[in-house]
PDB file of C-alpha atoms in Angstrom:
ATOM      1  CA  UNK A   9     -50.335-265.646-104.496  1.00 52.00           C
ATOM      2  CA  UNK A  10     -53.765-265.314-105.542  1.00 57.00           C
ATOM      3  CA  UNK A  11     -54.897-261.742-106.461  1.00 62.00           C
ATOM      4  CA  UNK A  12     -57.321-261.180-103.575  1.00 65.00           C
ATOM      5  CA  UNK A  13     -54.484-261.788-101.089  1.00 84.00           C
ATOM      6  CA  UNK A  14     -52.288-259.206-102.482  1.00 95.00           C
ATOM      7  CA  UNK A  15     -52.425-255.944-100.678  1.00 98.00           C
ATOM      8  CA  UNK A  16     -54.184-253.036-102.136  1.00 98.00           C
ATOM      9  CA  UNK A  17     -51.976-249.759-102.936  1.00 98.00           C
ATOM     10  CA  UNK A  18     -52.783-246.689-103.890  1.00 98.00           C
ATOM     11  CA  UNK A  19     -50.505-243.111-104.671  1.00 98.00           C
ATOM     12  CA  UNK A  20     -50.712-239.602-104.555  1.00 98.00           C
ATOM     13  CA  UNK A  21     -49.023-237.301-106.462  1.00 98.00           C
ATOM     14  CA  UNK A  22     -48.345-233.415-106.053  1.00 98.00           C
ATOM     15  CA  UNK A  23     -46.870-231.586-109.111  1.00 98.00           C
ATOM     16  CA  UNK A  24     -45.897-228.094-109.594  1.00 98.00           C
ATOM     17  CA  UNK A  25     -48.060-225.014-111.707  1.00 98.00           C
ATOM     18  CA  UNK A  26     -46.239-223.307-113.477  1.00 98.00           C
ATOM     19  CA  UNK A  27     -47.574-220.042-116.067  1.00 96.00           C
ATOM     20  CA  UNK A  28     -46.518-217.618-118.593  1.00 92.00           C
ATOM     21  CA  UNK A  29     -43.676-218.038-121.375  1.00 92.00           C
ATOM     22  CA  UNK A  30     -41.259-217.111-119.181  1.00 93.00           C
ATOM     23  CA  UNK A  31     -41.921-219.800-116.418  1.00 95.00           C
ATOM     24  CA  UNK A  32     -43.533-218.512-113.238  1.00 97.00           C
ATOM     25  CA  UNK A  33     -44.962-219.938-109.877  1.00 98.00           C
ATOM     26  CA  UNK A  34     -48.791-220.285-110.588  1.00 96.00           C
ATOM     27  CA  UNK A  35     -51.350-219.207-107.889  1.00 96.00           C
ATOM     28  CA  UNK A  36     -53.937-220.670-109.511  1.00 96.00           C
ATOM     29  CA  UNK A  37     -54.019-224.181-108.090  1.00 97.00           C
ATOM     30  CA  UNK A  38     -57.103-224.014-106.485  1.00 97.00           C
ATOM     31  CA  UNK A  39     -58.683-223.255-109.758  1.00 97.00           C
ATOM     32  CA  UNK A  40     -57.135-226.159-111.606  1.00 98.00           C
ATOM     33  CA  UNK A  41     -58.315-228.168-109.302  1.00 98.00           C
ATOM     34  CA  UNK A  42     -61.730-227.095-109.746  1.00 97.00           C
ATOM     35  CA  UNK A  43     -61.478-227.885-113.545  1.00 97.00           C
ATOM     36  CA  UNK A  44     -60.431-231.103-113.029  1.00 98.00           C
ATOM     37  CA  UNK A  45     -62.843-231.941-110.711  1.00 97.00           C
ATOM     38  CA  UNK A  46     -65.232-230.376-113.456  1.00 97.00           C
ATOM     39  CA  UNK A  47     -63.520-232.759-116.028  1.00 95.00           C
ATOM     40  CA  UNK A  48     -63.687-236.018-113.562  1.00 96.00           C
ATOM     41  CA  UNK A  49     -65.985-236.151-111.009  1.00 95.00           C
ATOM     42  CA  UNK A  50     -65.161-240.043-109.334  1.00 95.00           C
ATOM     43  CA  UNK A  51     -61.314-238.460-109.252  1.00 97.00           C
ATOM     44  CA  UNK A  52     -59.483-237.192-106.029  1.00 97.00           C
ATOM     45  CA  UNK A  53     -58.239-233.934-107.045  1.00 98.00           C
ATOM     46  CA  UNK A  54     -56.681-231.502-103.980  1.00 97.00           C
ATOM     47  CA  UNK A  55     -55.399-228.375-103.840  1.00 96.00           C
ATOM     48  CA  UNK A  56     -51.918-227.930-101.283  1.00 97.00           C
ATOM     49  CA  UNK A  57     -50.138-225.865 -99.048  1.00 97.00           C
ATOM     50  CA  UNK A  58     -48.934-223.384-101.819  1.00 98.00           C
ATOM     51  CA  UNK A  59     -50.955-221.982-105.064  1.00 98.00           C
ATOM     52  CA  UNK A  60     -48.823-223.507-107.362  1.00 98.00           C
ATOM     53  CA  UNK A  61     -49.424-226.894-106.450  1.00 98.00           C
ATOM     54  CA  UNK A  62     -52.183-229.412-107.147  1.00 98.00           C
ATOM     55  CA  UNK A  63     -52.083-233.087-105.811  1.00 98.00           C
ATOM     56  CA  UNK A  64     -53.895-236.224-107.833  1.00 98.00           C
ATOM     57  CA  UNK A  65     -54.524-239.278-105.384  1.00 98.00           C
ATOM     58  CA  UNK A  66     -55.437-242.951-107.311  1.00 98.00           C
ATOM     59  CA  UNK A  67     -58.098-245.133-105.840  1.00 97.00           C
ATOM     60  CA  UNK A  68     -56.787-248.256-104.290  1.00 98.00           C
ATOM     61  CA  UNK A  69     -55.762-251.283-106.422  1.00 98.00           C
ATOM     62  CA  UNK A  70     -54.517-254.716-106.006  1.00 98.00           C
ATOM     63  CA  UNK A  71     -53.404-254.763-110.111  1.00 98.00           C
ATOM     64  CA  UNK A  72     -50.149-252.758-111.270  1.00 98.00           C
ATOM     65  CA  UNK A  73     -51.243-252.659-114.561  1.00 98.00           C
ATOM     66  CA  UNK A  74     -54.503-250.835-113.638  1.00 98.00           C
ATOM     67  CA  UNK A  75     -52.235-248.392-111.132  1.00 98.00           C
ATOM     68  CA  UNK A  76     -50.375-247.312-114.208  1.00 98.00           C
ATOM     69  CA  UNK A  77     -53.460-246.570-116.561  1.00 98.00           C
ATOM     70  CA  UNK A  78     -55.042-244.419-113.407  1.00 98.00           C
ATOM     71  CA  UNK A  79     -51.844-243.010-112.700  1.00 98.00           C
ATOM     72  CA  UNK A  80     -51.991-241.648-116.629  1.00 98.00           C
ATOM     73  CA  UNK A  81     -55.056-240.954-116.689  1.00 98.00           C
ATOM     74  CA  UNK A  82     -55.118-238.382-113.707  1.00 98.00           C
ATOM     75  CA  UNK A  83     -52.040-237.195-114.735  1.00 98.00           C
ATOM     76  CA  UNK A  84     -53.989-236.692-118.459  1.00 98.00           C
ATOM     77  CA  UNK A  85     -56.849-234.754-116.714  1.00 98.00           C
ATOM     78  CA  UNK A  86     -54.645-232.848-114.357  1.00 98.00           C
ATOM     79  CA  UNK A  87     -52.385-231.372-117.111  1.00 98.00           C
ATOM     80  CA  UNK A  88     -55.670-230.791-119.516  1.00 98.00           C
ATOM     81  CA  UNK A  89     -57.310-228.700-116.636  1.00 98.00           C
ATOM     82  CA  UNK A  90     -53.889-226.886-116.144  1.00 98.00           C
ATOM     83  CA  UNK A  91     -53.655-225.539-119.751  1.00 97.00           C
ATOM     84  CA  UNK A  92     -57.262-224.646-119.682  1.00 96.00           C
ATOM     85  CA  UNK A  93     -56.182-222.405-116.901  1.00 95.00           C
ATOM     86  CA  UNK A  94     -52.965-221.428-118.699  1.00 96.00           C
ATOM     87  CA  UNK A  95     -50.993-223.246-116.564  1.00 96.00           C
ATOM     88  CA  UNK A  96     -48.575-226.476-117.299  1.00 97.00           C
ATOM     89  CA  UNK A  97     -48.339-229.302-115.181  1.00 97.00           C
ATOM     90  CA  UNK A  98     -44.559-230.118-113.696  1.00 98.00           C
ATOM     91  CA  UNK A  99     -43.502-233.267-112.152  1.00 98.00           C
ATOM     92  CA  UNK A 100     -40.495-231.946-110.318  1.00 98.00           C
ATOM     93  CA  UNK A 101     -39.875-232.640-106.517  1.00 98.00           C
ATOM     94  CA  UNK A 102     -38.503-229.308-105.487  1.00 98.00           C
ATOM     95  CA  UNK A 103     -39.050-225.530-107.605  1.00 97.00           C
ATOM     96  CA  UNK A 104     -36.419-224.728-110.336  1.00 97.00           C
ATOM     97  CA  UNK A 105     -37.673-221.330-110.488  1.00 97.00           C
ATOM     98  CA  UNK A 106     -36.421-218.509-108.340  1.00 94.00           C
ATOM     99  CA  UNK A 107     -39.510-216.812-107.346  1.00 92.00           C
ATOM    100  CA  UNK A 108     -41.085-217.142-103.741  1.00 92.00           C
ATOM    101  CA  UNK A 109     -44.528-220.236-103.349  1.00 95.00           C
ATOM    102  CA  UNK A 110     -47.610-218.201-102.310  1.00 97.00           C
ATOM    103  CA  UNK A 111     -49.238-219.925 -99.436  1.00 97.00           C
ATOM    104  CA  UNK A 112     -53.016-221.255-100.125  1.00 97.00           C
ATOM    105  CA  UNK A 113     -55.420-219.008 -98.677  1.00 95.00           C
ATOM    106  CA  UNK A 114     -56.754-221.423 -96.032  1.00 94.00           C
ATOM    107  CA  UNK A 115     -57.376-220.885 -92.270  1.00 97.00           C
ATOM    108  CA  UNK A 116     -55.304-224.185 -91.441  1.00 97.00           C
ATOM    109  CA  UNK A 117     -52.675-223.013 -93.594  1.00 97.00           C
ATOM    110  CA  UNK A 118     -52.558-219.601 -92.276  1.00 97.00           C
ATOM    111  CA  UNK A 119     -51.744-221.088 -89.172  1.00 97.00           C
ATOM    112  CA  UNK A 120     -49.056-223.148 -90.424  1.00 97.00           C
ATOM    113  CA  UNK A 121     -47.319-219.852 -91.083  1.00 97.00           C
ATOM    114  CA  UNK A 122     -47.870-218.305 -88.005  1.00 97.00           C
ATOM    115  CA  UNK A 123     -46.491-221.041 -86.353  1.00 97.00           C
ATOM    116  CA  UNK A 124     -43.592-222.298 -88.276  1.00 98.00           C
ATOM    117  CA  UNK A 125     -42.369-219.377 -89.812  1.00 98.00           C
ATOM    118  CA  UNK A 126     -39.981-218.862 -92.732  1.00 97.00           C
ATOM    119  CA  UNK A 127     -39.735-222.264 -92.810  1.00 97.00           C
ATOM    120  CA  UNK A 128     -43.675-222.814 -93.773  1.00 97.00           C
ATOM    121  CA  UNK A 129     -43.671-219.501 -95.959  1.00 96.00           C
ATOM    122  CA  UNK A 130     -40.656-221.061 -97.710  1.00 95.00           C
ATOM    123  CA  UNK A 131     -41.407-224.386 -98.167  1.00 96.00           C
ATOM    124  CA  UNK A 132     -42.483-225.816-101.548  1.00 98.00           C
ATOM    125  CA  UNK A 133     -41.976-229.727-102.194  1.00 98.00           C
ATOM    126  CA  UNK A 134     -43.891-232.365-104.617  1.00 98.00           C
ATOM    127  CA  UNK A 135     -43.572-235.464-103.071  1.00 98.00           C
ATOM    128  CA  UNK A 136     -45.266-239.254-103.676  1.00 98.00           C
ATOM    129  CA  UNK A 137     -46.775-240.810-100.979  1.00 98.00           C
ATOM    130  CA  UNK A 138     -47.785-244.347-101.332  1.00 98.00           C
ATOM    131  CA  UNK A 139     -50.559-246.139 -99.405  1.00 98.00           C
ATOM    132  CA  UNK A 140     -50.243-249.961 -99.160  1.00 98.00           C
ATOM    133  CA  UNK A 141     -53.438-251.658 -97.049  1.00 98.00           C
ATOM    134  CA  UNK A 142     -52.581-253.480 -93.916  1.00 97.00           C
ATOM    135  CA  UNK A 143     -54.248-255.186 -91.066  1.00 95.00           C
ATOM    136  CA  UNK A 144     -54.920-253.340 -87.865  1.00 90.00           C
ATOM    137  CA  UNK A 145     -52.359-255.934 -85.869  1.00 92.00           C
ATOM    138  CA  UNK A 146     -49.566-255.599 -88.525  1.00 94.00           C
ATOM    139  CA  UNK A 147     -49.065-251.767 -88.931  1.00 95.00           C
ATOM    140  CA  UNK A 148     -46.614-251.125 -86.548  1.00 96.00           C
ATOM    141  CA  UNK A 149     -44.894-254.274 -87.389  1.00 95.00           C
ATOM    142  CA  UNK A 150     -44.437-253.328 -90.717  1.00 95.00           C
ATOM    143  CA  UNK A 151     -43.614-250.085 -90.237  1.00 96.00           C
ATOM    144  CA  UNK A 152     -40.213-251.264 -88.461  1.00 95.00           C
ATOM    145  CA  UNK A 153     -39.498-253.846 -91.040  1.00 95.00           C
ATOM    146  CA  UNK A 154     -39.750-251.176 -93.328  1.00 97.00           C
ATOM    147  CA  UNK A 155     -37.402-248.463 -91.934  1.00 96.00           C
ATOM    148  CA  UNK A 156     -33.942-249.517 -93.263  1.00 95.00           C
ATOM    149  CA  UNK A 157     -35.306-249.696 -97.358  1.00 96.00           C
ATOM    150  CA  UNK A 158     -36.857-246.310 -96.840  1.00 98.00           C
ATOM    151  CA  UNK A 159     -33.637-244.258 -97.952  1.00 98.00           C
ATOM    152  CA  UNK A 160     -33.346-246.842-100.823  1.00 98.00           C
ATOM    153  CA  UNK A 161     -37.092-245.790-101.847  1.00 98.00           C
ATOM    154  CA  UNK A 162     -35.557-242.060-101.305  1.00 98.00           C
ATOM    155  CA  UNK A 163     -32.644-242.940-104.037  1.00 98.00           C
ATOM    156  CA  UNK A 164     -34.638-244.726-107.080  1.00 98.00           C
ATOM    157  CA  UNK A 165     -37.453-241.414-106.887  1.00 98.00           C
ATOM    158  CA  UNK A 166     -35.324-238.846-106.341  1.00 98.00           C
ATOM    159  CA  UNK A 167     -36.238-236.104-108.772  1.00 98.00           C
ATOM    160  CA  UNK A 168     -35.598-232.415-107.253  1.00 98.00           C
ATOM    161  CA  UNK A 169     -31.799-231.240-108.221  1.00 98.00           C
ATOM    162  CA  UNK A 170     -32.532-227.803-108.749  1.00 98.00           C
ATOM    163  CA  UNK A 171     -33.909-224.837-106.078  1.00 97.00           C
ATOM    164  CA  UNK A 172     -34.634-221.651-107.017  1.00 96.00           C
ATOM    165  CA  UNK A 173     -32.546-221.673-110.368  1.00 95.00           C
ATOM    166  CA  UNK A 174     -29.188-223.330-108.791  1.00 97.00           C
ATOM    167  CA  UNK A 175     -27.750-227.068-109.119  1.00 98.00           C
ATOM    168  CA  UNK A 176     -27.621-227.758-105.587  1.00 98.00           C
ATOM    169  CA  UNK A 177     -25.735-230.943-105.514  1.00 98.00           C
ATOM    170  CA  UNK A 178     -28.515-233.171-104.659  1.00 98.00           C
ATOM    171  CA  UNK A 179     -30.569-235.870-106.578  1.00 98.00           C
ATOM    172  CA  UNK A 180     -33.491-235.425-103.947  1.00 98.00           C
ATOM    173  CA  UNK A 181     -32.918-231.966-102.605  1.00 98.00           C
ATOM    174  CA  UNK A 182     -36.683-232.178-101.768  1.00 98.00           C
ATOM    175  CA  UNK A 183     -35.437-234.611 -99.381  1.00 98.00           C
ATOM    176  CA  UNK A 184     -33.372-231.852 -97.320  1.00 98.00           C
ATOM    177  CA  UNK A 185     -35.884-228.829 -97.463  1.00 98.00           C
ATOM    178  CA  UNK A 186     -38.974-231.325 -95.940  1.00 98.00           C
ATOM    179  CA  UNK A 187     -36.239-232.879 -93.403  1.00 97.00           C
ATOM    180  CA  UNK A 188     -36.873-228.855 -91.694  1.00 97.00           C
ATOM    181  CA  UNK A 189     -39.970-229.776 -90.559  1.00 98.00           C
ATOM    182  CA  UNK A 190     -40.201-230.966 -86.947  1.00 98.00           C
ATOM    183  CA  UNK A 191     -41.551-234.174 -87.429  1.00 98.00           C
ATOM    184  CA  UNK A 192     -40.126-235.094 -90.173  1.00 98.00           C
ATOM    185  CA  UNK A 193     -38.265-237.901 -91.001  1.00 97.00           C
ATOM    186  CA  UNK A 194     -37.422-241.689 -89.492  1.00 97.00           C
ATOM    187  CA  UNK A 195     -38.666-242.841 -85.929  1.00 96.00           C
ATOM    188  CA  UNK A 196     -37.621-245.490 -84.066  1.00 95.00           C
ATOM    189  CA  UNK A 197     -39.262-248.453 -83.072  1.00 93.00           C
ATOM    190  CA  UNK A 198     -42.750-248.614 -81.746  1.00 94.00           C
ATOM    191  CA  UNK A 199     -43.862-251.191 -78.500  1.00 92.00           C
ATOM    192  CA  UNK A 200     -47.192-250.930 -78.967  1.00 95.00           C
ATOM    193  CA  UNK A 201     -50.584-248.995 -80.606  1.00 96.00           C
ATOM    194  CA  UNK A 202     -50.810-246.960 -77.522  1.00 97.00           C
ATOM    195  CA  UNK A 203     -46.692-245.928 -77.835  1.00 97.00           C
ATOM    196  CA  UNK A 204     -47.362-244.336 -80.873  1.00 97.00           C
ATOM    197  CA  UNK A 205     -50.979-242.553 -80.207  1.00 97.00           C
ATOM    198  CA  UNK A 206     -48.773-240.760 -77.641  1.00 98.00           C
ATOM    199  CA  UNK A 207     -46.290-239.971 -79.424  1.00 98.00           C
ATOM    200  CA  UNK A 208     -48.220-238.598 -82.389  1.00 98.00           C
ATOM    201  CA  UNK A 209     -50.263-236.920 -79.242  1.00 98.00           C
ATOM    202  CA  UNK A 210     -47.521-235.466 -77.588  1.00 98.00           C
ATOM    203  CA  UNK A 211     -46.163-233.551 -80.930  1.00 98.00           C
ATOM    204  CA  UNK A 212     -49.194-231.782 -81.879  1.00 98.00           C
ATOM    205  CA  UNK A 213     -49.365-231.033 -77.672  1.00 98.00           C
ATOM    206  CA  UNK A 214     -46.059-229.425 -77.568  1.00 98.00           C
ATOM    207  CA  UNK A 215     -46.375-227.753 -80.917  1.00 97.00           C
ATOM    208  CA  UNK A 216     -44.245-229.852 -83.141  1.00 98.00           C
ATOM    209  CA  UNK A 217     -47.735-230.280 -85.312  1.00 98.00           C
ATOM    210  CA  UNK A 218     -50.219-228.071 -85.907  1.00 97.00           C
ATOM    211  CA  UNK A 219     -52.284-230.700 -86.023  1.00 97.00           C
ATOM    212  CA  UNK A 220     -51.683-235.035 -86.589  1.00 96.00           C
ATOM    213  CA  UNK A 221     -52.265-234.323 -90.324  1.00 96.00           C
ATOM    214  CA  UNK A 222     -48.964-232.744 -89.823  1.00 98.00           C
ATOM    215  CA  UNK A 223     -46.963-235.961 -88.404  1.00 98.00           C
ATOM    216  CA  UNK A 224     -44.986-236.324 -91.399  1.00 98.00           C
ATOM    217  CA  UNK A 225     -43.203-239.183 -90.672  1.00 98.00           C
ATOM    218  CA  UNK A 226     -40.812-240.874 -93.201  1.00 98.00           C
ATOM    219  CA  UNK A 227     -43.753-243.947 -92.821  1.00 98.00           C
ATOM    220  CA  UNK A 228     -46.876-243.823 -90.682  1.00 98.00           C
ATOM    221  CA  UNK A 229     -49.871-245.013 -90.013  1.00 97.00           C
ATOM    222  CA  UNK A 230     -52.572-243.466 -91.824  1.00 94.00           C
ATOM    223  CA  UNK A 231     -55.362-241.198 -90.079  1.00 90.00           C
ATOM    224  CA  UNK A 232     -57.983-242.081 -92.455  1.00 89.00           C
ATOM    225  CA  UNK A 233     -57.435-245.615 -94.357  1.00 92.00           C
ATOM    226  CA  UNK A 234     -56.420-249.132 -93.325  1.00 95.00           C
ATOM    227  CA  UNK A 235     -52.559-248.501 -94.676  1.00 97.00           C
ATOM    228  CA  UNK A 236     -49.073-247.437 -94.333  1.00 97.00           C
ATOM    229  CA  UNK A 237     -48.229-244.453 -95.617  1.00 98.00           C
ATOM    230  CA  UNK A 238     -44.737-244.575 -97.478  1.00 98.00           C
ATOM    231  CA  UNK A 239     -43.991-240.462 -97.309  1.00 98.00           C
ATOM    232  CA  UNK A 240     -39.876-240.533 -98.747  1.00 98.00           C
ATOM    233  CA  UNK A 241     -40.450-240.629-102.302  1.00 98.00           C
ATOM    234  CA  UNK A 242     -40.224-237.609-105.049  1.00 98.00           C
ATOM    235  CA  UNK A 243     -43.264-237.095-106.882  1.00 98.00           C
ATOM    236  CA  UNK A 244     -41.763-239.246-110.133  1.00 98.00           C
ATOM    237  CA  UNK A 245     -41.489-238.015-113.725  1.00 98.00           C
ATOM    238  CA  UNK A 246     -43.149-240.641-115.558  1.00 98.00           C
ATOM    239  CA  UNK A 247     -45.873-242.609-113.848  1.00 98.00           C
ATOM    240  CA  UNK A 248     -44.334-246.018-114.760  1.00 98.00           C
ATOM    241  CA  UNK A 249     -41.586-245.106-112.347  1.00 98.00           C
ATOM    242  CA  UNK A 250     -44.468-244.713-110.078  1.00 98.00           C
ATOM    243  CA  UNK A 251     -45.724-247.744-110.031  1.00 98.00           C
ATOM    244  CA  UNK A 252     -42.618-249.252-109.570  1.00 98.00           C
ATOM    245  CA  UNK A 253     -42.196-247.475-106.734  1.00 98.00           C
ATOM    246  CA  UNK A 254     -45.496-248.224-105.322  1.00 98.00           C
ATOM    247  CA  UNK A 255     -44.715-251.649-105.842  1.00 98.00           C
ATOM    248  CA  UNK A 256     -41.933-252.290-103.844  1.00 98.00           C
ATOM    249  CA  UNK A 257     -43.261-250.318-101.285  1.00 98.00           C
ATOM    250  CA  UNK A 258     -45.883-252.669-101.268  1.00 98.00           C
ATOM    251  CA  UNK A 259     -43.566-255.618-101.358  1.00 98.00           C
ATOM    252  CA  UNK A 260     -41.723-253.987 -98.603  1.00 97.00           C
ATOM    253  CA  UNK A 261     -44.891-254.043 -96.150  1.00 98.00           C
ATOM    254  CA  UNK A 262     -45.581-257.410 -97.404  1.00 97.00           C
ATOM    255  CA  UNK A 263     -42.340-258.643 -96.325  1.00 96.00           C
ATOM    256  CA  UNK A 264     -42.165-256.733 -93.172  1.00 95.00           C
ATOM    257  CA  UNK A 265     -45.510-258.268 -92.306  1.00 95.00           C
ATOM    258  CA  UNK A 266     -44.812-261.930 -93.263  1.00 93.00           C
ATOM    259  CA  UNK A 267     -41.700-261.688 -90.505  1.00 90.00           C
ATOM    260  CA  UNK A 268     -43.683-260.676 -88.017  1.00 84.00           C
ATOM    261  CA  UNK A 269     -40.800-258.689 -86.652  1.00 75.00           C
ATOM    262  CA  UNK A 270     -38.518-261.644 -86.328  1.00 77.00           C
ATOM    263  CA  UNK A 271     -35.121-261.116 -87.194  1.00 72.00           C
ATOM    264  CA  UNK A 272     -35.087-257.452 -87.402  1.00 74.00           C
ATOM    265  CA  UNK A 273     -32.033-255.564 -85.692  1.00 77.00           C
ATOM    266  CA  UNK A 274     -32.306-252.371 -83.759  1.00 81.00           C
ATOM    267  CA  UNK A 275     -31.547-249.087 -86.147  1.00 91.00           C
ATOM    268  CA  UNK A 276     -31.269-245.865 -84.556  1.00 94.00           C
ATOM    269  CA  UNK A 277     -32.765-242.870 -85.801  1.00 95.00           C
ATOM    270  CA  UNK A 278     -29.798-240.648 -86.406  1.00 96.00           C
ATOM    271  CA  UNK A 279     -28.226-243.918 -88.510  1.00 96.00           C
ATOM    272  CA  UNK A 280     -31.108-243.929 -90.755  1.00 97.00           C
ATOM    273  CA  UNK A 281     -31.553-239.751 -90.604  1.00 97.00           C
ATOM    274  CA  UNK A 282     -27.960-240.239 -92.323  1.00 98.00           C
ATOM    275  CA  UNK A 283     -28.927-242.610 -94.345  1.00 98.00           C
ATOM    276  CA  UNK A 284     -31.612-241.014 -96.013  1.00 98.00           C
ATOM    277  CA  UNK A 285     -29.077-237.530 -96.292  1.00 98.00           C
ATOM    278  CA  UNK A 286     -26.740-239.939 -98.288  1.00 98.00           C
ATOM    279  CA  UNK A 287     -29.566-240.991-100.993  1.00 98.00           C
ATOM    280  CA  UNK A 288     -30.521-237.630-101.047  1.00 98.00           C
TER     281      UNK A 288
END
């Protein structure tokens, strides 16, 4: 396959802040952010749902070898803006320290708390999400042809055993604590475009989503970009694991789209909800 007719892919990455010598939750993430920006002004640098987070995103990229140098090199600035702010830079999926995520102060985010609860306040996950380009008449194929590899993608990144200073049994327990959320987690098939625009309608009507930047889907069609959005993965500990994942993600899609949905088998949800509880 020649290089322009392999599909474009692109990751972000969240990543715990952690301070002091004896390791605390940072609140500083909107100010590392701000430094890095500072440090790299063509990156994509955002600050999340809780202080001690910061999220890198890579610009899409057909090569895997340039993925990998990007991937570092965010990573690089990230971690340099951190320290500057006394913080370090964690690539774990889920918090091994026992004290409680401050939320962002952010009107949207305010409102996520006010709406969901303990379960917002609580919450505190790094994950990867992986953008791979797609077609406007091949998304929803591929989404389908995707769903029974997704709790395989869940197994190889899973990097979150540890909560709040215990072992809890898990590889992925990041995998559990998102799987609260309402929306959360595998769908079943979709008919058509308009099938899923009500779908994704009808959640944020009834309150399921604050909004459809909260349809956090297992895999979805993205709001802003010409991709799928590959949401199962733990933010990775070395970026060459992220690229692998990113790649077969991307062969995934490719595969899915090539089939044109021939051959695929009807999965229920609740098979594939178990599923992805097992590679957890």
């Amino acid at each position: 396959m020649a290089q322009q007719d392999v599909r474009s892919v692109g990751v972000e990455e969240e990543f715990l802040l952690v301070r002091g010598p004896v390791p605390r939750l940072s609140t500083q993430g909107e100010d590392v952010v701000e430094r890095a920006d500072q440090l790299d002004e063509d990156a994509q640098f955002e600050h999340e749902f809780k202080r001690a987070q910061a999220e890198l995103a890579s610009p899409p990229t057909r090569s895997l070898p340039d993925l990998r140098a990007e991937l570092r090199k965010l990573r690089a600035e990230m971690a340099t803006a951190a320290r500057t702010e006394g913080e370090r830079l964690v690539a774990s999926a889920s918090s091994p320290l026992r004290d409680r995520p401050r939320t962002t102060d952010n009107e949207r985010y305010r409102r996520m708390n006010a709406q969901f609860g303990l379960l917002a306040r609580e919450q505190l996950t790094c994950g990867m999400h992986v953008h791979v380009s797609v077609d406007p008449d091949e998304g929803l194929v591929a989404l389908d042809g995707i769903r029974p590899w997704l709790a395989v993608l869940t197994a190889l990144s899973a990097n979150s055993p540890l909560h709040r200073g215990r072992d809890t049994g898990y590889a992925s327990y990041r995998t559990v604590l998102w799987g609260r959320w309402p929306t959360a987690g595998p769908t079943a098939s979709f008919r058509d475009q308009r099938e899923y625009d009500d779908l994704v309608r009808d959640l944020v009507t009834v309150g399921a989503a604050g909004d459809e930047a909260m349809i956090y889907f297992d895999a979805r069609l993205s709001r802003n970009y010409p991709t799928i959005e590959v949401r199962v993965c733990d933010v990775c500990a070395r970026p060459e694991d992220a690229v692998v994942i990113a790649a077969l993600c991307r062969a995934l899609v490719e595969t899915a789209a090539r089939s044109g949905g021939d051959g695929l088998r009807p999965l229920r949800p609740e098979l594939l909800r178990g599923a992805s509880w097992r590679a957890a």
